[in-house]
Amino acid sequence: MTISDDVVLPARKKYLTGSRPDIRVPVREIPLTSGDAVVLYDTSGPYTDPGHLTDLAAGLPPLRAGWIEEARRLGHRTQRGHARHGAITPEMEFVALREGVPPEFVRDELAAGRAVLPANVNHPETEPMIIGRNFLVKINANLGNSAVSSSIEEEVDKMRWATRWGADTIMDLSTGRRISETREWILRNSPVPVGTVPIYQALEKVDGRPENLSWEVYRDTVIEQCEQGVDYMTVHAGVRLAYVPLTARRKTGIVSRGGSIMAAWCLAHHEESFLYTRFAELCEILAAYDVTFSLGDGLRPGSIADANDEAQFAELRTLGELTAVAAEHDCQVMVEGPGHVPMHKIEENVRLQQELCAEAPFYTLGPLTTDIAPGYDHITSAIGAAMIGWYGTAMLCYVTPKEHLGLPDRDDVKAGVIAYKIAAHAADLAKGHPGAQAWDDALSDARFEFRWEDQFNLALDPDTARSFHDETLPAAPAKTAHFCSMCGPHFCAMKITQDVRRYADSHGLSAAEALTAGLKEKSEEFTREGGRIYLPVEPVDSAN
Amino acid sequence: MTISDDVVLPARKKYLTGSRPDIRVPVREIPLTSGDAVVLYDTSGPYTDPGHLTDLAAGLPPLRAGWIEEARRLGHRTQRGHARHGAITPEMEFVALREGVPPEFVRDELAAGRAVLPANVNHPETEPMIIGRNFLVKINANLGNSAVSSSIEEEVDKMRWATRWGADTIMDLSTGRRISETREWILRNSPVPVGTVPIYQALEKVDGRPENLSWEVYRDTVIEQCEQGVDYMTVHAGVRLAYVPLTARRKTGIVSRGGSIMAAWCLAHHEESFLYTRFAELCEILAAYDVTFSLGDGLRPGSIADANDEAQFAELRTLGELTAVAAEHDCQVMVEGPGHVPMHKIEENVRLQQELCAEAPFYTLGPLTTDIAPGYDHITSAIGAAMIGWYGTAMLCYVTPKEHLGLPDRDDVKAGVIAYKIAAHAADLAKGHPGAQAWDDALSDARFEFRWEDQFNLALDPDTARSFHDETLPAAPAKTAHFCSMCGPHFCAMKITQDVRRYADSHGLSAAEALTAGLKEKSEEFTREGGRIYLPVEPVDSAN
């Protein structure tokens, strides 16, 4: 199907410039047929720049290289450190412009630990972004191969595809062969921060035997990943020896990979987790590269039955303790959350996390609100994600339709990202985020005014919206028709409402006046002249 | 792809028998490889009975014919009338068995008007079901052609498809040609209650000109549909003349078809709505056939911007008034609700409706929690539907991916039903409905024990769950493997957890004891013997 060029107005990539020419914030501008334009947050990176030539071997341009150099001269190690000393870095100004808030507000939120700006000094390619409850709700897309599926090329492609549709960060969770090489390709080509779970690579180094893990193997793996440029790392340091027995009577035990590995280590050695005992040393390493902690919830519930149990909350208390330790080292910290939680138990998760972890950003996986729908867990979890985002979660880790069943492919990645952009935006609306509703309003205006092309272009997924419409009404005139195939021309409520309003306008009175003034004769005139609700399928002025 | 018969254990249709042999309640039994079975609510009708021969021209057997005859002898006109006089009808006993509650509870809820049992005396084919906040949350699927799309055959097929996947009622919203004939085919073949919006057919009778509508045309249409066997009817009697101006400054005016038709009528005639002024007469007609009112929300918001506004709540107050009038006539009544509502404004809708409408069942369309995702409104609205169900809505009207874009086809109907079964079940869990969690628990057990076939068969959509799994691991041994392609064999958390538990069990101690007793030497033994987390891909005993 093709559409004539004069009708389609695709999105335009633009940049907002800050106080200096090298601070250039990407946005997606949607031009409307009404002459207006809507400006949206954009995560797609340079790939969508007009004229950009993609060269994966060369990687993306190192836009932060100069800023990292400047920051070194300031003498603090992390964005949080700079913020605590009152400095506003170019990264902070970048995200302030991106979020539409003053740079001072960004600095203060970072200093307080209520937000993180994950930006490894060795990842100059990343476009700065901020995660915190007082900013737009963010989403993460998990990528990475497993031993039985996928290749490096596929994973890099999924990374670009995920950010094209709106992923704010991606995590490379590869566990198969060539872990390090896969990560290198992703890092050099990712326009968004990249997270990892270093224990996966550490486990590969000891041939998959958790009992053979050690602090030394783990530490060397972390340093290798810090050097490569990973922006944030999941560390399951809250899985303490004493908590493992708390999972014994659970329906689904331990469902976090990292959590189960550390539990196996603790049980095999009958010792406290080295991630817990060596946590301060780990802080020093991460601080040196400004790698953000994502304190993993290794004991998160894996089923509705296990939600909000003692194992989960015992670990959360430890994560609160570790959050405080990390703060002493100027480390940036976010805290991971569940998982599988029925709706009535969701709010408690946010309340406790915020209370126990000094308001550090919460980063949750879903949660799934029921276990009965494998194949649709992007939906079971979008429900929980929207709610937990409203309650104050700062970033939502997506779940794809393949969850529990297999490794997501390209289509699953898109389905997961779209479901989570919906959840995040619904949360922004519910939180009353300034400006969030402008997007909904623009789309609703386009819908009410039958500007079909605007409605498609403003959609989160324009391709799908357009193709669904065209399944039943593919002809070009239908793009300006005052109905769609759902109700047909006789029964379009919006068309009837417009007819009523048009009658009133053309007679110089508001609908309210037409009624309240009791202009009975005008009503009769309406009936004679314009009361028809049929309308022929023909092009009409698009400004109607 | 084929699977050997000895592995697949498909669902079995069964019947629970009540106090008399003609009260037979359908259930779907899922046999498990563990030897247990899970029994689920079933809406698929006789089509899934073993040996059933479908003959659409003959229609379904009239299972209620004898009960309707008995009820006539009792002398009351409606299930509510019977309940008020203390009678327990076979329909009440049927739904009591279906919901797992005492028949007396069903009777009392009906008598109080907190629940409805839509069952037209001329629709003997329907399997009785109940709608009320103290029962399982129900879902409705909208069907019906429009002037530009679909045929009778397609709509009957969609009806069977929707009930196969779990629709508790369907509405025939046909507005195209052969409205009456389409409805007849659907009614004679539907195992679930059928709802309509009679104003659509009335409008067709006056050539689509709302100003030519009259009470007489409407009344005759209602009687025709009552005679045919429609179980519940949407009546937009709350769109009063004085409320039309309240929509003038809305972003999306009036988005209900029926609401816009009545608003056009009021404006054209400058008179109060005949649905409002003749409401008592309408009650007498509906009571005579025991047709349930579904008081339509003609002024529901059609965008986030218009949610919870004065037009919407003015109409709701009138619906409360009409609920009381209907009660005087022993009519069964439910009340329709929005629409498009951001998350933080959802609860108020339920609270006000319950307060203003004497706790009559609330029946909402979604609500959609954002406007930005045409093509995915089954998801934007499943979020709102789950929440509003939790807050107390009794039935959720589905929204398909085609909403706002075109007439749903067969695939869209399934996508809408599945999304809404998820929302309804998530709400049942959050409300703590007794027994709701058993389904989640059975599936979680199957997941944790790697009973893949049980996990597929227990899924809301077994076909999709199985096909997603088989995309990457199609071989038969993978059906009993202790991992899937998502994490591969090294990294399956559930497998590692099981290894840990197995070690403890085989040594005659719990994981808790292994730790708290400080059995260091046992840990070393575990390391030597069973600490491996690799497992070859080979069939293992399914009882593991």
XYZ file of N, CA, C and O in Angstrom, chain A residues 329-407:
316
model
N 29.598 6.491 49.120
C 30.655 6.467 48.095
C 30.290 7.329 46.893
O 30.911 7.221 45.847
N 29.271 8.164 47.023
C 28.769 8.993 45.920
C 28.202 8.177 44.763
O 28.039 8.701 43.660
N 27.953 6.906 45.002
C 27.407 6.072 43.925
C 25.954 6.440 43.636
O 25.187 6.763 44.547
N 25.592 6.338 42.372
C 24.195 6.438 42.005
C 23.551 5.059 42.195
O 24.142 4.045 41.868
N 22.317 5.072 42.708
C 21.661 3.799 43.052
C 20.198 3.805 42.661
O 19.468 4.751 42.974
N 19.770 2.742 41.988
C 18.338 2.462 41.919
C 18.107 1.065 42.470
O 19.053 0.299 42.667
N 16.851 0.767 42.763
C 16.506 -0.477 43.462
C 15.457 -1.220 42.639
O 14.462 -0.631 42.230
N 15.719 -2.503 42.407
C 14.806 -3.280 41.572
C 13.648 -3.871 42.371
O 13.778 -4.145 43.567
N 12.525 -4.030 41.686
C 11.328 -4.561 42.340
C 10.608 -5.571 41.463
O 10.984 -5.804 40.317
N 9.539 -6.170 42.041
C 8.894 -7.315 41.377
C 8.096 -6.912 40.139
O 7.884 -5.734 39.919
N 7.702 -7.932 39.354
C 7.713 -9.361 39.519
C 6.285 -9.839 39.240
O 5.688 -9.546 38.237
N 5.740 -10.562 40.145
C 4.347 -11.054 40.085
C 3.628 -10.544 41.340
O 3.949 -10.989 42.444
N 2.682 -9.636 41.182
C 1.983 -9.050 42.330
C 0.522 -8.768 41.949
O 0.279 -8.070 40.961
N -0.457 -9.272 42.701
C -1.834 -8.906 42.386
C -2.065 -7.420 42.681
O -1.357 -6.828 43.491
N -3.055 -6.833 41.995
C -3.219 -5.377 42.053
C -3.283 -4.787 43.451
O -2.720 -3.729 43.701
N -3.963 -5.492 44.354
C -4.165 -4.899 45.676
C -2.890 -4.908 46.514
O -2.859 -4.307 47.587
N -1.848 -5.594 46.055
C -0.597 -5.607 46.816
C 0.500 -4.776 46.148
O 1.658 -4.817 46.574
N 0.169 -4.050 45.107
C 1.194 -3.295 44.378
C 1.662 -2.068 45.151
O 2.861 -1.814 45.293
N 0.713 -1.293 45.651
C 1.082 -0.015 46.270
C 2.060 -0.207 47.430
O 2.991 0.582 47.613
N 1.866 -1.269 48.192
C 2.744 -1.523 49.345
C 4.209 -1.660 48.917
O 5.125 -1.262 49.648
N 4.428 -2.225 47.739
C 5.795 -2.366 47.249
C 6.489 -1.018 47.107
O 7.649 -0.858 47.478
N 5.797 -0.063 46.538
C 6.391 1.257 46.312
C 6.580 1.974 47.648
O 7.630 2.568 47.905
N 5.578 1.889 48.482
C 5.634 2.587 49.762
C 6.824 2.100 50.581
O 7.631 2.891 51.081
N 6.957 0.778 50.680
C 8.068 0.212 51.459
C 9.419 0.540 50.832
O 10.371 0.897 51.530
N 9.513 0.401 49.519
C 10.801 0.661 48.863
C 11.215 2.110 49.082
O 12.377 2.394 49.401
N 10.272 3.039 48.896
C 10.635 4.442 49.046
C 11.058 4.747 50.486
O 11.995 5.496 50.729
N 10.360 4.109 51.427
C 10.619 4.311 52.841
C 11.969 3.712 53.245
O 12.782 4.351 53.917
N 12.223 2.487 52.812
C 13.427 1.768 53.242
C 14.681 2.198 52.483
O 15.795 2.042 52.993
N 14.500 2.719 51.273
C 15.653 3.013 50.420
C 15.836 4.509 50.186
O 16.380 4.913 49.150
N 15.416 5.329 51.143
C 15.656 6.774 51.086
C 15.225 7.376 49.749
O 15.923 8.213 49.176
N 14.095 6.914 49.238
C 13.514 7.445 47.998
C 14.370 7.214 46.754
O 14.172 7.881 45.730
N 15.317 6.281 46.816
C 16.083 5.944 45.599
C 15.098 5.474 44.528
O 14.062 4.887 44.844
N 15.400 5.731 43.254
C 14.464 5.341 42.184
C 14.156 3.846 42.211
O 15.047 3.023 42.410
N 12.878 3.527 42.027
C 12.418 2.138 42.008
C 12.334 1.702 40.549
O 11.926 2.478 39.678
N 12.741 0.490 40.288
C 12.850 -0.022 38.920
C 12.249 -1.424 38.947
O 12.864 -2.351 39.467
N 11.022 -1.562 38.416
C 10.301 -2.820 38.601
C 10.105 -3.586 37.297
O 10.055 -3.004 36.216
N 9.991 -4.878 37.430
C 9.737 -5.789 36.307
C 8.241 -6.053 36.304
O 7.735 -6.868 37.063
N 7.512 -5.356 35.446
C 6.050 -5.416 35.491
C 5.527 -4.592 36.641
O 5.821 -3.403 36.696
N 4.804 -5.151 37.601
C 4.574 -6.571 37.872
C 3.395 -7.182 37.104
O 2.445 -6.485 36.746
N 3.500 -8.495 36.881
C 2.396 -9.271 36.330
C 1.293 -9.343 37.380
O 1.557 -9.628 38.548
N 0.055 -9.101 36.960
C -1.059 -9.078 37.912
C -1.837 -10.389 37.937
O -2.787 -10.524 38.713
N -1.447 -11.333 37.099
C -2.002 -12.694 37.168
C -1.026 -13.626 36.464
O -0.234 -13.189 35.626
N -1.100 -14.918 36.803
C -0.190 -15.917 36.228
C -0.835 -16.744 35.116
O -0.184 -17.631 34.559
N -2.101 -16.464 34.803
C -2.841 -17.417 33.947
C -2.667 -17.211 32.451
O -3.259 -17.953 31.669
N -1.868 -16.231 32.035
C -1.869 -15.916 30.602
C -0.495 -15.917 29.945
O -0.119 -14.945 29.298
N 0.270 -17.035 30.045
C 1.509 -17.076 29.271
C 1.203 -16.850 27.788
O 0.220 -17.378 27.278
N 2.049 -16.049 27.143
C 1.776 -15.644 25.761
C 1.232 -14.230 25.701
O 1.234 -13.600 24.640
N 0.747 -13.737 26.851
C 0.178 -12.389 26.930
C 0.712 -11.643 28.144
O 0.034 -10.772 28.678
N 1.914 -11.992 28.584
C 2.398 -11.359 29.812
C 2.840 -9.913 29.598
O 3.059 -9.189 30.577
N 2.924 -9.459 28.332
C 3.094 -8.014 28.129
C 1.834 -7.294 28.616
O 1.916 -6.174 29.104
N 0.684 -7.958 28.529
C -0.573 -7.340 28.978
C -0.791 -7.548 30.477
O -1.110 -6.595 31.189
N -0.601 -8.776 30.963
C -0.807 -9.001 32.407
C 0.101 -8.065 33.210
O -0.270 -7.624 34.297
N 1.279 -7.750 32.640
C 2.232 -6.916 33.359
C 2.101 -5.437 33.038
O 2.497 -4.600 33.857
N 1.559 -5.079 31.869
C 1.355 -3.649 31.571
C 0.360 -3.066 32.569
O 0.457 -1.898 32.965
N -0.599 -3.886 32.997
C -1.568 -3.442 34.008
C -0.824 -3.075 35.295
O -0.976 -1.963 35.827
N 0.005 -3.988 35.768
C 0.750 -3.728 37.000
C 1.766 -2.614 36.827
O 1.983 -1.811 37.741
N 2.384 -2.550 35.653
C 3.405 -1.538 35.401
C 2.800 -0.138 35.422
O 3.368 0.796 36.008
N 1.644 0.022 34.790
C 0.995 1.336 34.779
C 0.681 1.767 36.211
O 0.937 2.914 36.609
N 0.158 0.815 36.995
C -0.223 1.154 38.365
C 0.999 1.496 39.218
O 1.016 2.488 39.951
N 2.032 0.663 39.121
C 3.192 0.894 39.984
C 3.920 2.168 39.548
O 4.516 2.867 40.374
N 3.830 2.497 38.250
C 4.386 3.764 37.766
C 3.633 4.947 38.356
O 4.225 5.940 38.799
N 2.335 4.826 38.395
C 1.514 5.874 39.006
C 1.886 6.050 40.482
O 2.042 7.160 40.987
N 2.076 4.920 41.176
C 2.394 4.995 42.607
C 3.803 5.542 42.860
O 4.127 5.889 43.997
N 4.650 5.578 41.841
C 5.950 6.215 42.041
C 7.170 5.473 41.517
O 8.299 5.931 41.732
N 6.975 4.360 40.822
C 8.132 3.679 40.228
C 8.713 4.544 39.118
O 7.981 5.119 38.320
N 10.044 4.633 39.071
C 10.697 5.549 38.136
C 10.980 4.903 36.785
O 10.972 5.580 35.758
N 11.257 3.598 36.776
C 11.506 2.915 35.502
C 10.854 1.539 35.521
O 10.886 0.832 36.527
N 10.265 1.182 34.385
C 9.538 -0.074 34.240
C 10.315 -0.982 33.295
O 10.598 -0.595 32.158
N 10.686 -2.154 33.755
C 11.354 -3.112 32.883
C 10.293 -3.872 32.120
O 9.411 -4.479 32.713
N 10.383 -3.823 30.799
C 9.327 -4.455 30.002
C 9.273 -5.965 30.163
O 10.214 -6.589 30.655
N 8.146 -6.517 29.761
C 7.927 -7.951 29.678
C 7.357 -8.170 28.276
O 6.509 -7.398 27.832
N 7.858 -9.160 27.582
C 7.356 -9.384 26.217
C 6.351 -10.531 26.210
O 6.215 -11.265 27.203
N 5.656 -10.723 25.095
C 4.710 -11.839 24.999
C 5.392 -13.208 25.186
O 4.726 -14.175 25.521
N 6.706 -13.274 24.995
C 7.418 -14.556 25.106
C 7.819 -14.886 26.544
O 8.372 -15.968 26.791
N 7.599 -13.990 27.490
C 7.995 -14.236 28.875
C 7.527 -15.614 29.336
O 6.384 -16.009 29.096
N 8.426 -16.340 29.994
C 8.182 -17.707 30.490
C 8.192 -18.767 29.397
O 8.086 -19.963 29.697
N 8.286 -18.358 28.133
C 8.124 -19.334 27.043
C 9.328 -19.437 26.119
O 9.566 -20.483 25.528
N 10.077 -18.330 25.962
C 11.206 -18.386 25.045
C 11.864 -17.028 24.904
O 11.424 -16.044 25.504
N 12.934 -16.974 24.098
C 13.659 -15.732 23.901
C 12.873 -14.828 22.946
O 12.454 -15.272 21.882
